[in-house]
Short mmCIF file of C-alpha atoms in Angstrom, two decimals:
data_model
loop_
_atom_site.label_atom_id
_atom_site.label_comp_id
_atom_site.label_asym_id
_atom_site.label_seq_id
_atom_site.Cartn_x
_atom_site.Cartn_y
_atom_site.Cartn_z
CA THR A 89 36.84 -12.98 21.28
CA ALA A 90 38.02 -10.89 18.29
CA VAL A 91 35.45 -8.94 16.36
CA ASP A 92 35.85 -7.72 12.79
CA TYR A 93 35.04 -4.12 12.06
CA GLY A 94 31.61 -3.06 11.67
CA PHE A 95 30.15 -5.16 13.46
CA VAL A 96 29.08 -5.32 17.85
CA LEU A 97 29.72 -8.49 20.90
CA ILE A 98 26.07 -9.29 21.52
CA GLY A 99 27.03 -10.92 24.59
CA GLU A 100 30.31 -11.04 27.61
CA PRO A 101 33.78 -11.30 25.78
CA VAL A 102 34.41 -14.17 27.75
CA LEU A 103 33.94 -17.81 28.61
CA SER A 104 35.54 -20.01 31.35
CA CYS A 105 36.62 -23.61 30.74
CA GLY A 106 34.36 -25.20 33.93
CA LEU A 107 35.27 -27.87 36.18
CA GLY A 108 33.32 -30.22 34.29
CA GLY A 109 34.70 -29.45 30.72
CA ASN A 110 31.77 -27.05 30.15
CA TRP A 111 32.82 -23.38 29.09
CA THR A 112 30.39 -21.27 31.36
CA GLY A 113 27.76 -19.51 29.91
CA LYS A 114 26.57 -18.73 26.31
CA THR A 115 28.81 -18.08 23.09
CA PRO A 116 28.59 -15.21 21.82
CA VAL A 117 27.22 -13.35 19.00
CA CYS A 118 28.45 -11.19 15.55
CA ARG A 119 26.32 -8.34 14.47
CA PHE A 120 26.79 -6.56 11.69
CA VAL A 121 26.01 -2.66 12.65
CA ASP A 122 25.92 -0.08 9.56
CA CYS A 123 23.62 3.62 10.60
CA GLY A 124 23.00 4.71 6.84
CA MET A 125 23.88 7.14 5.48
CA PRO A 126 23.73 10.50 6.90
CA ALA A 127 21.94 13.96 6.21
CA ARG A 128 23.27 16.29 3.50
CA PRO A 129 22.91 19.96 5.39
CA ASP A 130 21.31 22.07 2.45
CA ARG A 131 24.64 24.89 1.85
CA GLY A 132 26.98 22.07 2.93
CA ASN A 133 28.50 18.48 2.72
CA MET A 134 29.47 15.61 4.61
CA LEU A 135 32.90 13.91 4.55
CA LEU A 136 33.62 10.14 5.43
CA VAL A 137 36.53 10.15 6.99
CA ASN A 138 36.10 5.97 6.66
CA ASP A 139 34.55 5.45 3.50
CA SER A 140 31.86 3.63 6.26
CA THR A 141 29.01 3.72 7.87
CA THR A 142 28.98 1.05 10.39
CA VAL A 143 29.88 0.92 13.76
CA GLY A 144 32.36 3.10 15.19
CA SER A 145 32.17 5.11 12.05
CA MET A 146 33.11 9.57 12.22
CA VAL A 147 31.42 11.60 9.12
CA ARG A 148 32.85 15.34 9.15
CA TYR A 149 30.10 17.95 7.83
CA PHE A 150 31.32 21.15 6.48
CA CYS A 151 29.22 24.37 5.14
CA ASP A 152 29.10 26.55 1.75
CA ASP A 153 31.13 30.04 1.29
CA ASP A 154 29.00 32.31 3.19
CA TYR A 155 27.68 30.04 5.92
CA TRP A 156 28.68 28.53 8.73
CA LEU A 157 27.71 25.60 10.99
CA VAL A 158 25.46 25.18 13.06
CA GLY A 159 25.52 22.20 15.03
CA PRO A 160 28.49 19.33 15.61
CA GLN A 161 30.82 19.26 12.90
CA GLU A 162 31.56 15.32 13.85
CA LEU A 163 28.59 12.45 14.22
CA PHE A 164 29.89 8.97 15.32
CA CYS A 165 27.71 5.68 14.38
CA THR A 166 27.13 4.00 17.68
CA LYS A 167 26.21 0.55 18.63
CA ASP A 168 23.04 1.33 18.45
CA GLY A 169 23.29 1.83 14.83
CA LYS A 170 22.15 5.96 14.85
CA TRP A 171 24.43 8.39 14.95
CA SER A 172 25.97 10.24 17.98
CA GLY A 173 22.91 13.67 16.57
CA SER A 174 21.12 15.31 14.91
CA ALA A 175 23.03 16.51 11.49
CA PRO A 176 24.27 20.45 11.71
CA ALA A 177 22.88 22.63 9.99
CA CYS A 178 25.02 25.60 7.41
CA GLU A 179 22.79 29.15 8.18
CA LEU A 180 23.43 32.50 6.04
CA ILE A 181 26.60 34.48 8.30
CA THR A 182 25.21 37.13 9.89
CA CYS A 183 25.95 39.61 12.51
CA GLU A 184 24.70 41.04 15.24
CA THR A 185 21.71 44.31 15.39
CA PRO A 186 24.66 47.42 15.10
CA HIS A 187 24.86 49.30 18.32
CA VAL A 188 23.19 52.77 17.16
CA PRO A 189 25.11 55.57 19.79
CA PRO A 190 22.92 57.67 20.65
CA GLY A 191 22.61 61.16 18.59
CA SER A 192 22.75 58.73 14.98
CA TYR A 193 20.89 56.27 12.61
CA VAL A 194 21.57 52.88 11.18
CA VAL A 195 20.54 52.72 6.91
CA GLY A 196 20.59 48.57 5.64
CA TYR A 197 19.21 46.45 4.50
CA ASP A 198 20.07 43.18 6.47
CA TYR A 199 22.71 42.44 8.91
CA ASN A 200 24.49 39.26 6.37
CA ILE A 201 28.09 38.31 5.24
CA HIS A 202 28.54 41.27 2.99
CA SER A 203 26.25 43.28 4.13
CA SER A 204 27.28 47.38 4.56
CA ILE A 205 25.57 49.54 7.09
CA GLN A 206 25.73 53.97 7.25
CA TYR A 207 25.18 55.02 10.66
CA HIS A 208 24.24 59.09 10.11
CA CYS A 209 23.82 61.83 12.83
CA ASP A 210 20.72 63.45 13.89
CA PRO A 211 20.87 67.55 12.76
CA GLY A 212 23.26 69.45 14.66
CA HIS A 213 24.92 66.62 15.10
CA ILE A 214 28.89 65.80 13.46
CA LEU A 215 30.12 61.48 12.20
CA ARG A 216 33.33 61.05 14.43
CA GLY A 217 34.70 57.57 12.53
CA GLU A 218 33.41 55.15 10.42
CA ASP A 219 30.10 55.88 8.97
CA THR A 220 30.13 52.82 7.05
CA LEU A 221 30.55 49.02 8.15
CA THR A 222 30.40 46.15 6.37
CA CYS A 223 29.88 42.36 8.11
CA LEU A 224 32.45 40.00 8.03
CA GLU A 225 33.14 36.52 7.47
CA SER A 226 34.06 36.56 11.30
CA GLY A 227 29.70 37.21 11.91
CA HIS A 228 31.31 40.10 13.56
CA TRP A 229 30.77 44.35 11.74
CA SER A 230 34.15 45.84 10.04
CA GLY A 231 34.93 47.62 13.22
CA GLU A 232 33.47 50.28 16.35
CA ALA A 233 29.81 51.90 15.50
CA PRO A 234 31.33 55.81 15.58
CA ASP A 235 29.38 58.66 17.55
CA CYS A 236 27.70 61.51 16.82
CA GLU A 237 28.81 64.27 18.36
CA TYR A 238 26.27 67.41 19.53
CA VAL A 239 27.69 70.94 18.42
CA ASP A 240 25.60 74.19 19.90
CA CYS A 241 27.53 77.75 18.31
CA GLY A 242 25.33 79.33 20.84
CA PRO A 243 23.22 82.13 20.59
CA LEU A 244 24.43 85.49 19.47
CA THR A 245 25.09 88.88 20.53
CA PRO A 246 23.52 91.68 18.86
CA ILE A 247 24.96 94.32 16.48
CA PRO A 248 24.25 97.44 17.58
CA PHE A 249 21.97 99.67 15.30
CA GLY A 250 20.79 95.75 13.73
CA SER A 251 19.25 92.46 14.50
CA HIS A 252 19.58 89.07 14.20
CA ARG A 253 16.96 86.47 13.24
CA TYR A 254 18.20 82.02 12.90
CA LEU A 255 16.54 80.88 9.76
CA GLN A 256 16.19 77.26 11.82
CA ASN A 257 15.17 78.98 14.80
CA THR A 258 17.85 76.41 16.19
CA THR A 259 22.48 77.16 16.77
CA PHE A 260 23.73 73.74 16.84
CA LEU A 261 25.63 72.47 13.94
CA GLY A 262 24.49 74.44 10.43
CA SER A 263 22.11 76.33 11.12
CA GLU A 264 22.17 79.91 9.87
CA VAL A 265 21.61 83.20 10.92
CA LEU A 266 21.01 86.42 8.45
CA TYR A 267 21.68 90.24 9.99
CA SER A 268 19.75 92.77 9.11
CA CYS A 269 19.63 96.31 10.30
CA ALA A 270 17.73 99.88 11.50
CA ASN A 271 16.19 102.41 9.40
CA SER A 272 20.15 104.68 7.61
CA HIS A 273 22.54 102.33 8.15
CA ARG A 274 23.87 99.51 5.90
CA LEU A 275 25.52 96.76 6.50
CA SER A 276 28.95 96.10 6.46
CA GLY A 277 30.40 92.32 6.65
CA SER A 278 28.67 89.09 5.76
CA PRO A 279 24.85 89.19 6.34
CA LYS A 280 24.22 85.43 7.24
CA ARG A 281 26.99 83.13 9.61
CA ILE A 282 26.08 79.61 9.52
CA CYS A 283 27.59 77.95 12.52
CA LEU A 284 30.27 75.77 11.84
CA GLU A 285 31.79 72.55 13.05
CA SER A 286 34.45 74.18 15.49
CA GLY A 287 31.15 75.39 17.29
CA LEU A 288 31.69 78.56 15.82
CA TRP A 289 30.03 81.43 13.59
CA SER A 290 31.22 81.94 10.79
CA ASP A 291 32.69 84.91 9.93
CA ALA A 292 33.34 87.81 11.56
CA ALA A 293 29.31 89.78 13.31
CA PRO A 294 28.84 92.52 10.32
CA ARG A 295 28.65 96.29 11.73
CA CYS A 296 25.38 98.21 10.61
CA GLU A 297 27.47 102.12 9.52
CA GLU A 298 24.72 104.70 9.31
CA ILE A 299 24.19 106.35 6.13
CA ARG A 300 25.45 109.58 5.15
CA CYS A 301 25.82 111.48 2.52
CA PRO A 302 29.82 112.88 1.02
CA GLU A 303 30.46 116.68 0.82
CA PRO A 304 27.54 118.04 -2.03
CA THR A 305 29.25 118.58 -5.51
CA PHE A 306 30.66 121.77 -5.52
CA ALA A 307 29.66 123.74 -8.41
CA PRO A 308 32.34 127.14 -10.05
CA HIS A 309 30.97 130.24 -8.38
CA SER A 310 28.32 129.26 -6.06
CA ILE A 311 27.99 129.62 -2.14
CA LEU A 312 26.74 126.04 -0.53
CA SER A 313 24.35 126.52 1.95
CA VAL A 314 23.22 123.15 4.02
CA THR A 315 21.24 122.65 7.01
CA GLY A 316 20.65 119.04 8.54
CA ASN A 317 23.80 117.29 9.46
CA ASP A 318 23.70 116.92 13.31
CA ARG A 319 27.31 117.60 13.82
CA MET A 320 26.38 121.74 13.44
CA TYR A 321 22.79 120.98 15.34
CA GLY A 322 20.76 121.98 13.09
CA ARG A 323 22.71 125.33 12.31
CA THR A 324 23.72 126.87 8.38
CA LEU A 325 26.88 125.24 7.15
CA ILE A 326 28.28 127.84 4.14
CA ARG A 327 30.96 126.66 1.20
CA THR A 328 33.06 128.06 -1.04
CA SER A 329 34.91 127.26 -2.77
CA ASP A 330 38.61 127.73 -1.25
CA VAL A 331 36.77 125.39 1.92
CA ALA A 332 34.94 122.60 0.04
CA ALA A 333 37.78 121.74 -2.03
CA ASN A 334 38.95 119.78 1.88
CA SER A 335 36.39 119.55 3.07
CA VAL A 336 35.49 115.62 4.47
CA GLN A 337 32.90 116.80 6.31
CA THR A 338 29.55 114.14 5.47
CA TYR A 339 25.99 114.31 6.37
CA LYS A 340 23.08 112.76 7.44
CA ILE A 341 19.70 111.49 5.55
CA GLY A 342 17.68 114.32 5.19
CA ALA A 343 20.06 117.07 5.25
CA LEU A 344 19.30 120.16 3.09
CA ALA A 345 21.61 121.55 0.20
CA LYS A 346 21.02 124.73 -1.34
CA TYR A 347 23.15 126.78 -3.59
CA ARG A 348 23.96 130.12 -4.71
CA CYS A 349 25.72 131.57 -7.20
CA GLU A 350 28.34 134.93 -6.30
CA ARG A 351 27.18 138.02 -7.39
CA GLY A 352 27.51 139.00 -11.07
CA TYR A 353 26.31 134.68 -11.89
CA LYS A 354 22.44 133.94 -12.07
CA ILE A 355 22.41 129.84 -11.06
CA VAL A 356 20.31 128.20 -13.48
CA GLY A 357 19.04 124.19 -12.95
CA GLU A 358 16.90 123.05 -9.29
CA PRO A 359 19.53 125.00 -5.71
CA LEU A 360 18.30 122.63 -3.36
CA ILE A 361 19.40 118.51 -2.75
CA THR A 362 18.28 116.83 -0.25
CA CYS A 363 20.70 113.21 1.38
CA GLU A 364 19.26 111.00 0.40
CA GLU A 365 17.95 106.63 1.85
CA ASN A 366 20.46 104.98 -0.64
CA GLY A 367 23.37 107.95 0.95
CA LEU A 368 23.75 109.89 -3.16
CA TRP A 369 22.12 113.68 -3.15
CA SER A 370 19.30 113.96 -4.89
CA GLY A 371 18.42 115.68 -8.11
CA GLU A 372 21.55 116.93 -10.21
CA ILE A 373 23.89 119.77 -9.04
CA PRO A 374 22.55 123.72 -11.05
CA GLU A 375 25.04 125.57 -12.75
CA CYS A 376 26.22 129.52 -11.93
CA VAL A 377 25.78 130.84 -15.35
CA TYR A 378 27.94 135.05 -15.96
CA VAL A 379 25.01 137.30 -16.53
#
């Protein structure tokens, strides 16, 4: 017995002619079966493969761009007059929650397709890898999560006659340290150093150099006496014009220089000058005037 397309045979498909000349069983009937128009998903579309909704027909589903199919892509019309399953749904493509390595955090509004997230490192860390990832059509992120590497430059050795202070009370990446010197000393070099990505402090350590005054300016026809110089152990050093011209002596802060004139000359001005904290001698140099 042949069945037309769209019909279902109800009953036995084969009958036999019995000895009495009668057919065995009842004659089957052909019932028309139509599953009706299948449901269309939001953000999607469907295709009736053979332009029919009768038994044996197939429907194929598709989603709009940026959406993926959740459920079966194809359904069939069964002899019960029902489609072989529930219609699928089209959902916006979404990436999984991104991995957040130790020492990092993520900034991003959502994890949907085309959305981007940006990685940042906690203080003291440096980012290794791509800082920005994008959610692709595959539902995967465009790359691996970067690492945030902790960088610590460590504590610094004190410098003679000086001290240092950590401005942020830390020694990790980006930390700053400021140097200062004790009284009677001045800083030579950079006063500030920064912890770099290399794990080293920037620049070289500065030095604290003692503040000293140079040889006082020699006044013509004068005799110069200097006391309080550490290298003379408190003794008075007398300078004349010949000696002063070749001297490279320096003097501690507080050293006292006294001018007096050769015979036949008198002093005009203040005869005493002092080595001050700025490394300069106080006052003006006196003159020796012929009388």
